[in-house]
Short mmCIF file of C-alpha atoms in Angstrom, two decimals:
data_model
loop_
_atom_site.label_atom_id
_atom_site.label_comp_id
_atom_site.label_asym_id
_atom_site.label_seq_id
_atom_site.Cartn_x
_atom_site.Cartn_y
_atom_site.Cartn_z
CA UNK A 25 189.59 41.04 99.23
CA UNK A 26 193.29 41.71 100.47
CA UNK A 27 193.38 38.56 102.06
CA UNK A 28 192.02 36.91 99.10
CA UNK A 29 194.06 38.42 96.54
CA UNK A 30 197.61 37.74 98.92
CA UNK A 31 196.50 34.25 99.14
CA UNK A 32 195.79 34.09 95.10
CA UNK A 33 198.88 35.58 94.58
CA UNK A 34 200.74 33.02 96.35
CA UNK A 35 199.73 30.53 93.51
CA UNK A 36 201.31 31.44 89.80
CA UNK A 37 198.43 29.86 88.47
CA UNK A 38 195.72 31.88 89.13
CA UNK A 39 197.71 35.42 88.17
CA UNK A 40 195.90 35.77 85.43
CA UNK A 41 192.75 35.70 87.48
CA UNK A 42 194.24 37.87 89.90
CA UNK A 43 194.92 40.51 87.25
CA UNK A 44 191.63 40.22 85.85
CA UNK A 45 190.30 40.86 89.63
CA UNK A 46 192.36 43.73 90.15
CA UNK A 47 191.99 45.53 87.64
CA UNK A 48 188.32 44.41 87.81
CA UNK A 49 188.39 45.52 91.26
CA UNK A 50 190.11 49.08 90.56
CA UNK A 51 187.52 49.34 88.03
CA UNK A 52 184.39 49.03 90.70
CA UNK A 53 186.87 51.13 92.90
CA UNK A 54 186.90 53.84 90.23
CA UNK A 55 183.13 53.73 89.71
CA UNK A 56 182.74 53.78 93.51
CA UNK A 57 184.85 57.07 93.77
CA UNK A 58 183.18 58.82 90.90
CA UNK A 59 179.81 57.49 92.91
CA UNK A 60 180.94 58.98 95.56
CA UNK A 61 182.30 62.07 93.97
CA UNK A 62 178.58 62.22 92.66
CA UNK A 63 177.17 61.73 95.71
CA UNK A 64 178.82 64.67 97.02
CA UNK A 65 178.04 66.77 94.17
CA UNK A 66 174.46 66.17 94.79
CA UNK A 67 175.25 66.54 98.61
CA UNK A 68 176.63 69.68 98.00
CA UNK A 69 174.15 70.78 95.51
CA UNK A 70 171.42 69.82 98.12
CA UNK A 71 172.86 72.05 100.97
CA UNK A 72 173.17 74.72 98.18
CA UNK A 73 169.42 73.96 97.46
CA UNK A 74 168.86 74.06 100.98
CA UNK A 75 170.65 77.38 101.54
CA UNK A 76 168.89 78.98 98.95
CA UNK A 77 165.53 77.66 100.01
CA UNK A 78 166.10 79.08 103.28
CA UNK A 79 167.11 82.15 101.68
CA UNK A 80 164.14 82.23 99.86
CA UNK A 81 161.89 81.32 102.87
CA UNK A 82 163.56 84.45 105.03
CA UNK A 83 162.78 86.47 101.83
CA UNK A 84 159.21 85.31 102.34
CA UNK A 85 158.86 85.42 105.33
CA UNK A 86 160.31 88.99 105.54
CA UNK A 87 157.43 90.01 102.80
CA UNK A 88 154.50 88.07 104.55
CA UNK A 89 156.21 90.57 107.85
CA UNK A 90 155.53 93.52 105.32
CA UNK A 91 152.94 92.72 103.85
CA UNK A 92 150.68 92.02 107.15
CA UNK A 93 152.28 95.40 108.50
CA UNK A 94 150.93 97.05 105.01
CA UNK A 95 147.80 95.18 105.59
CA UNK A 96 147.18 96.58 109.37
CA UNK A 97 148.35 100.33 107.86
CA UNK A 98 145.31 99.60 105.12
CA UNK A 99 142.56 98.06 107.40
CA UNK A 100 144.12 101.36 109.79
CA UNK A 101 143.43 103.79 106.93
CA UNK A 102 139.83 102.30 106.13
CA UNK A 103 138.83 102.61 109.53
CA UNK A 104 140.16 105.94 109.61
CA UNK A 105 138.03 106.70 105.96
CA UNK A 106 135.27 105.12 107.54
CA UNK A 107 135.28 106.66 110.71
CA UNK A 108 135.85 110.39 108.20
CA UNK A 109 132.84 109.23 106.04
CA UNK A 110 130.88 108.38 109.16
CA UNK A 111 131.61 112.39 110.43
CA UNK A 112 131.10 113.91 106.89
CA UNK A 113 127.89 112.29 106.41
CA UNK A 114 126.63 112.85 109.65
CA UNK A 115 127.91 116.59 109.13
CA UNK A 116 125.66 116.45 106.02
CA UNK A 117 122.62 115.51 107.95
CA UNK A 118 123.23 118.02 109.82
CA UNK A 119 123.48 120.56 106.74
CA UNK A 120 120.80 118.88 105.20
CA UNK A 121 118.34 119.47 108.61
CA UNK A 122 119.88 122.78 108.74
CA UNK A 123 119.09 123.75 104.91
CA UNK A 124 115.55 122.35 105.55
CA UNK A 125 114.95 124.79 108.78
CA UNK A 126 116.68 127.77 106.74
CA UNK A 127 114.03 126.60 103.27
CA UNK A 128 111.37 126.77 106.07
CA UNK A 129 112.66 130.40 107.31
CA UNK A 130 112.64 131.72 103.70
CA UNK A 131 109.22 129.91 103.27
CA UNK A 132 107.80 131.90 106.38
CA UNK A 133 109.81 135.04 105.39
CA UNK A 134 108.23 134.47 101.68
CA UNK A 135 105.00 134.47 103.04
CA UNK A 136 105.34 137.24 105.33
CA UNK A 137 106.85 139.57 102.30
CA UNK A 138 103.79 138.73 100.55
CA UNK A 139 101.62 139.58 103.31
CA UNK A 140 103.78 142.94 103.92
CA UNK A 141 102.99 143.50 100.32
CA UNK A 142 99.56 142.85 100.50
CA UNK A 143 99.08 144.93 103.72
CA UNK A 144 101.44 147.23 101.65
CA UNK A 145 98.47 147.17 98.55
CA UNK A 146 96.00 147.81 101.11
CA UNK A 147 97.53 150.95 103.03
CA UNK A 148 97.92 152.31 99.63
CA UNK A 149 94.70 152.06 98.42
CA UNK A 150 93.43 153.04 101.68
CA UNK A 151 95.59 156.41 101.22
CA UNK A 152 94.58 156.79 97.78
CA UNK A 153 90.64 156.92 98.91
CA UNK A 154 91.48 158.80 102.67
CA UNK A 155 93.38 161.47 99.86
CA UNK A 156 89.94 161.44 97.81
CA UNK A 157 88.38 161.87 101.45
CA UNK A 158 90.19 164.51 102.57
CA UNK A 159 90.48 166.64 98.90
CA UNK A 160 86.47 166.23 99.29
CA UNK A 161 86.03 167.58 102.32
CA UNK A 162 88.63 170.47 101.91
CA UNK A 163 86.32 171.51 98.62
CA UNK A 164 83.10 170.95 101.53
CA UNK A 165 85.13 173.03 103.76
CA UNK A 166 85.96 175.34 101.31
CA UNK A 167 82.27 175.66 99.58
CA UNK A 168 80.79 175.62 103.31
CA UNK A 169 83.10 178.64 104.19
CA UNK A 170 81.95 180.14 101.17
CA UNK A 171 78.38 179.88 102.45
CA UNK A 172 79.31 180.39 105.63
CA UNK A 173 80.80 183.95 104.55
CA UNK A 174 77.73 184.46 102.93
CA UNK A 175 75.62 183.49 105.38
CA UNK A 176 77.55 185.83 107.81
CA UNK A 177 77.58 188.98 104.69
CA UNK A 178 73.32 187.96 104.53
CA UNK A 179 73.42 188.43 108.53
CA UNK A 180 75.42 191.65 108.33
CA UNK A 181 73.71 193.25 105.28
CA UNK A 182 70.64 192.21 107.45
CA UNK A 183 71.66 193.61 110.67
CA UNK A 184 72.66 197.16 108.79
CA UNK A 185 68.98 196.69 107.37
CA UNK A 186 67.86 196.52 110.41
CA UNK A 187 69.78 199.47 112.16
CA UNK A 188 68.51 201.59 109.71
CA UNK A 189 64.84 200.84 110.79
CA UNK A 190 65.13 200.95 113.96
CA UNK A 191 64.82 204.23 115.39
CA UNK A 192 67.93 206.16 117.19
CA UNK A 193 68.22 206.40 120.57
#
């Protein structure tokens, strides 16, 4: 073009062309610049984008770190719940056989109680009639004494009876 426009100049005729060119030529060379300029701009802006995309990306990345370290804590604690609810119900099962032994104790001790009792009814009643037993015989004892002391005041009233007829000796 500077070739072009030194040989152009050289001839007075075409410097009205020549002026037209230049200023035609500045013209593109303005719109170049402010292409440039643009181009920059959106350079810039694109490594700005870029920056804060990367920013962005650390953030993430930085939350999917957290959030798979919360994740492990989690799937740590539900093992650990598990692993409590696995103890607590197997303590239960215990409870639970040991509550069915102890309802079987109190079953057996039930049903010895009311055997006690019964045997309890029956010593009583036995009492009551051995009492009945025994005041009978003491008023036996007492009316056989009786005769017996009669019997034995008969024998003596009959033996001084007798000493009377019998002669002295």
């Amino acid at each position: 073009i500077r070739k072009l426009a030194s040989e152009l100049s050289q001839s007075s005729e075409y410097i009205p062309q020549i002026t037209e060119l230049r200023e035609e030529l500045k013209l593109q060379l303005c719109n170049l610049k402010n292409q440039i300029k643009q181009l920059e701009l959106k350079k810039q802006n694109s490594r700005l984008n870029n920056e804060h995309l990367h920013q962005q990306s650390h953030v993430l990345k930085q939350k999917a770190i957290c959030l798979r370290n919360d994740t492990w804590s989690v799937e740590n604690k539900v093992k650990t719940l598990f692993r409590e609810l696995e103890e607590v119900t197997s303590a239960l099962d215990r409870r639970g056989t040991e509550v069915e032994h102890l309802k079987l104790e109190v079953k057996h001790e039930h049903e010895a109680c009311q055997a006690i009792e019964e045997l309890k009814a029956k010593i009583t009643k036995e009492l009551a009639n051995m009492k009945k037993d025994r005041d009978m015989y003491k008023k036996k004892a007492r009316s056989d004494a009786r005769r017996v002391t009669q019997i034995q005041n008969r024998i003596e009233n009959i033996k001084a009876a007798n000493a009377h007829l019998e002669p002295s000796g």
